[in-house]
PDB file of C-alpha atoms in Angstrom:
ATOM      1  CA  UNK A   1      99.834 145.808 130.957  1.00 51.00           C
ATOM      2  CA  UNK A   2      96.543 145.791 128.988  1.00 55.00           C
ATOM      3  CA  UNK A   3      94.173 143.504 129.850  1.00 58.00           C
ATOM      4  CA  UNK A   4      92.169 142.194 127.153  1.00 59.00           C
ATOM      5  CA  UNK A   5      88.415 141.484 127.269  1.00 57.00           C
ATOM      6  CA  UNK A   6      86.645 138.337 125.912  1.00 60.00           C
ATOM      7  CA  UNK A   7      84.669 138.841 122.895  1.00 61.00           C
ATOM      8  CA  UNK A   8      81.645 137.600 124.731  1.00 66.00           C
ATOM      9  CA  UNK A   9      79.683 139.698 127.504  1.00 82.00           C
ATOM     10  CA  UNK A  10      78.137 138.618 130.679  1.00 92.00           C
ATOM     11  CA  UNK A  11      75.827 141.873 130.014  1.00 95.00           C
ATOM     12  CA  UNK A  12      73.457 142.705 127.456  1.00 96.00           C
ATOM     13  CA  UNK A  13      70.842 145.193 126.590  1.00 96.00           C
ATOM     14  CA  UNK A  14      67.339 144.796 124.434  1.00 97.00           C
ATOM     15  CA  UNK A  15      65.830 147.412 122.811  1.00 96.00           C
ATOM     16  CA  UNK A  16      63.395 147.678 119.292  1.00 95.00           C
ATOM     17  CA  UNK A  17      62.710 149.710 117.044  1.00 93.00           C
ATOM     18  CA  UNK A  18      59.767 150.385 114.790  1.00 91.00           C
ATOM     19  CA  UNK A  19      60.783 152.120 111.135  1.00 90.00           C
ATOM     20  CA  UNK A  20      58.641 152.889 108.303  1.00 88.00           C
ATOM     21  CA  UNK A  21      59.380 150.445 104.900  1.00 81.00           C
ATOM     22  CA  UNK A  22      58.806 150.518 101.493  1.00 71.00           C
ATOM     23  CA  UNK A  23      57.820 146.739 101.042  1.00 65.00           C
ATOM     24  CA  UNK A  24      55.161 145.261 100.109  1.00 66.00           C
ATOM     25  CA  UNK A  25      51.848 145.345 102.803  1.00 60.00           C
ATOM     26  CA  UNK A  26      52.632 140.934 103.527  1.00 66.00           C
ATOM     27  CA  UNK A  27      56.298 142.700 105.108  1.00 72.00           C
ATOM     28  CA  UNK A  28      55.324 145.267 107.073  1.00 79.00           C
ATOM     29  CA  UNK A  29      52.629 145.606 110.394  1.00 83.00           C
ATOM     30  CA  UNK A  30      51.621 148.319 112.327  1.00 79.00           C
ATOM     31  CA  UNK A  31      52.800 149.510 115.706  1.00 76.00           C
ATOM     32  CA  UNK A  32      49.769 151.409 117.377  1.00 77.00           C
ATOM     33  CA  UNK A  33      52.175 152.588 120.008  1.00 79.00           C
ATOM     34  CA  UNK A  34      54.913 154.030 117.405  1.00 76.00           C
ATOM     35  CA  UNK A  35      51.890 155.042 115.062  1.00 80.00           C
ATOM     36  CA  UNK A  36      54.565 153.076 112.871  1.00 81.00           C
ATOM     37  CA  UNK A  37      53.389 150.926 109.814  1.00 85.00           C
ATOM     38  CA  UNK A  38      56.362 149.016 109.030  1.00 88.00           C
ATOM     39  CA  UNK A  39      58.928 146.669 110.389  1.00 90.00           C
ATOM     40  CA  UNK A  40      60.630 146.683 113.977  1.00 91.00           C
ATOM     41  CA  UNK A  41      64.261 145.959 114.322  1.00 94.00           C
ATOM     42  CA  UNK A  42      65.175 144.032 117.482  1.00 96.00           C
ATOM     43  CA  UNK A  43      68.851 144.723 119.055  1.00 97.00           C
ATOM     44  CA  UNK A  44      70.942 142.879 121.488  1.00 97.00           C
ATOM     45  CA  UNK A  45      73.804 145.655 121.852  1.00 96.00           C
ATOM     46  CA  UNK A  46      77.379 145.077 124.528  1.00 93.00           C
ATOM     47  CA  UNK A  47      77.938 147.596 127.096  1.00 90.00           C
ATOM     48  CA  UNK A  48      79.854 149.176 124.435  1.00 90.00           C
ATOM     49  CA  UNK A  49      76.659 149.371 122.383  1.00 91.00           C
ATOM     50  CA  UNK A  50      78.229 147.056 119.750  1.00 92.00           C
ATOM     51  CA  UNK A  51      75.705 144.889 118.218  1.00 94.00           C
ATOM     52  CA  UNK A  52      75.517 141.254 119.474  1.00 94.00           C
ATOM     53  CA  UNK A  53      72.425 140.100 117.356  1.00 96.00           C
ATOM     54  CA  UNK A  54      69.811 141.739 115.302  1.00 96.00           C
ATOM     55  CA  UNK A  55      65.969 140.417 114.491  1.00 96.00           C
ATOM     56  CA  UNK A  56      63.900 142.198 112.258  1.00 94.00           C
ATOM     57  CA  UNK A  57      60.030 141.649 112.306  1.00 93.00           C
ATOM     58  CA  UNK A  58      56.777 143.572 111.379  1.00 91.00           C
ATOM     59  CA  UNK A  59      56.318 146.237 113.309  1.00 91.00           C
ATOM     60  CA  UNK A  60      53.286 144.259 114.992  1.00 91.00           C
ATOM     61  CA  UNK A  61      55.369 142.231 117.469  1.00 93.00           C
ATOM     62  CA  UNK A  62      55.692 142.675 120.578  1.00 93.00           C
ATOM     63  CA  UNK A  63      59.148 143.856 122.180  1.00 94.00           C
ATOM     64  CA  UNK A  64      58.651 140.874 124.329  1.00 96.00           C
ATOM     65  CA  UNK A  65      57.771 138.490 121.317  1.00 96.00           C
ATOM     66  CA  UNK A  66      60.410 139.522 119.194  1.00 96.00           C
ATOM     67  CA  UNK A  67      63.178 139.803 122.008  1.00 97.00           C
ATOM     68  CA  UNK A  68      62.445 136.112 122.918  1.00 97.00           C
ATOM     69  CA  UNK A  69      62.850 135.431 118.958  1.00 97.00           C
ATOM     70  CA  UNK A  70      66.250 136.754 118.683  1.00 98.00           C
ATOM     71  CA  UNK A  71      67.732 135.287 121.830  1.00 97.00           C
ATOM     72  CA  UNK A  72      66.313 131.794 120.474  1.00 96.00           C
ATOM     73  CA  UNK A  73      67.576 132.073 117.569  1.00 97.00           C
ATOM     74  CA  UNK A  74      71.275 133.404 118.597  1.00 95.00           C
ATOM     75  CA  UNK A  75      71.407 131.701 121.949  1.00 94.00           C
ATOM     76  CA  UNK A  76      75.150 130.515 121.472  1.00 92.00           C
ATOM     77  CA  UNK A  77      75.998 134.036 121.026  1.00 90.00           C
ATOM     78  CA  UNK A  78      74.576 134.503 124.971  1.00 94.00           C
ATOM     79  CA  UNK A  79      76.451 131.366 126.672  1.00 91.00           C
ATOM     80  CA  UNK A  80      77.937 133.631 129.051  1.00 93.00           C
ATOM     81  CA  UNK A  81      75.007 136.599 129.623  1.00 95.00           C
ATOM     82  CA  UNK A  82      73.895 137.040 132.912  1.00 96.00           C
ATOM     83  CA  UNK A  83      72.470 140.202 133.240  1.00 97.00           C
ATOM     84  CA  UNK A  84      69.666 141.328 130.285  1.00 97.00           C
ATOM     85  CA  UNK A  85      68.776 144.886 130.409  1.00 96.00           C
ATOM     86  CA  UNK A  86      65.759 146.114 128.927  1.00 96.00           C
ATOM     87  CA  UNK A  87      63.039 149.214 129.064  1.00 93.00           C
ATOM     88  CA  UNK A  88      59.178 149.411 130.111  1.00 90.00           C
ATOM     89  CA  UNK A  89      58.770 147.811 126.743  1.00 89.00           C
ATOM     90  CA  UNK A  90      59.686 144.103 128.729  1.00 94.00           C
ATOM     91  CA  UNK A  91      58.212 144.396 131.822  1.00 90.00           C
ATOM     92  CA  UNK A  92      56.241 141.208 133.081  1.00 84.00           C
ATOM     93  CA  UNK A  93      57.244 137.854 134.992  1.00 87.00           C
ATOM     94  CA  UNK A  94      56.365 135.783 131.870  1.00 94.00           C
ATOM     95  CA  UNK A  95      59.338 137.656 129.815  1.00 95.00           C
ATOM     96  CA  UNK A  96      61.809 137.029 132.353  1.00 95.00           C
ATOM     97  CA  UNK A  97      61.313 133.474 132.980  1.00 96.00           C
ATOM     98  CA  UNK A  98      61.348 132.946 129.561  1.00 96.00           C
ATOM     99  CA  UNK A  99      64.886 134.387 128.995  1.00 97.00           C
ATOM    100  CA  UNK A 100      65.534 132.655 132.654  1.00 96.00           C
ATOM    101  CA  UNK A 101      64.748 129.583 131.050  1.00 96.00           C
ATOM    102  CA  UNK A 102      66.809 130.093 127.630  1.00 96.00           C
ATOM    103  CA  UNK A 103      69.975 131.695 128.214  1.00 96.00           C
ATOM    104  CA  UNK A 104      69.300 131.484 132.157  1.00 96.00           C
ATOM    105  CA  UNK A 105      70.300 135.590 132.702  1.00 97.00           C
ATOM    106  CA  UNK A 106      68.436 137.269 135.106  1.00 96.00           C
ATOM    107  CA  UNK A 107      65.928 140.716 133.367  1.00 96.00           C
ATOM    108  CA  UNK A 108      66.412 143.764 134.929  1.00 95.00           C
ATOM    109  CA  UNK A 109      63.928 146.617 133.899  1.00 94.00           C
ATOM    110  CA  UNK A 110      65.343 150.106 133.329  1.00 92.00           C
ATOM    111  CA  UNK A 111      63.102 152.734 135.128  1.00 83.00           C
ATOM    112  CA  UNK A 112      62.714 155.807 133.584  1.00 73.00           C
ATOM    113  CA  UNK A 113      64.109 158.665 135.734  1.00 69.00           C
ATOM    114  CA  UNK A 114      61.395 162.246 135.582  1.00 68.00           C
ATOM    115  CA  UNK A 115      63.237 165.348 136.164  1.00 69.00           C
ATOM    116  CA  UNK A 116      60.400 167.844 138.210  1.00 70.00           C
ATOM    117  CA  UNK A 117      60.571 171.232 135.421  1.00 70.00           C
ATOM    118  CA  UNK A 118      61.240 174.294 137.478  1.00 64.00           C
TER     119      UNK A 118
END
């Protein structure tokens, strides 16, 4: 028998993601670590990748910044998170207190593995 699984996730992970636009200069920033003058799409995907909530800013906010902006402004959508995973982008005590404190899931930082060449 199948079992099915809840729509919501107890597991999330954050990850942006600076593009180049056509707008007008007042919609787009620039990301000096991209090299990216644009905007910066912020993503909260499932473990199946699946998008839980978008946030799209200029491309001069911080990962941080505009990861706390999304789960603000979809918190309902994270009732029953309690794991957030997220790259070197959101490293820092301040960004996990702050989700802590809003949708009270513990941050866990995703350390990039280095394979020795041979």
């Amino acid at each position: 028998m199948a079992q099915k699984r809840s729509v919501y996730t107890s597991f999330i992970i954050l990850d942006a993601q600076s593009v180049k636009n056509t707008d007008p200069a007042e919609s787009s920033g620039y990301d000096g670590g991209k090299k990216v003058s644009g905007i910066k799409r912020h993503l909260a995907v499932d473990i199946n990748g699946l998008p839980m909530a978008v946030h799209v800013t200029t491309a001069n906010v911080s990962e941080r910044d505009g990861a706390n902006a999304l789960l603000a402004l979809n918190k309902s959508q994270f009732d029953l998170v309690q794991r957030v995973m997220a790259d070197g982008g959101y490293t820092g005590n301040n960004f996990a207190q702050s989700v802590q404190a809003m949708i009270n899931a513990e941050v866990i930082i995703a350390k990039q593995s280095v394979v020795p060449c041979q």
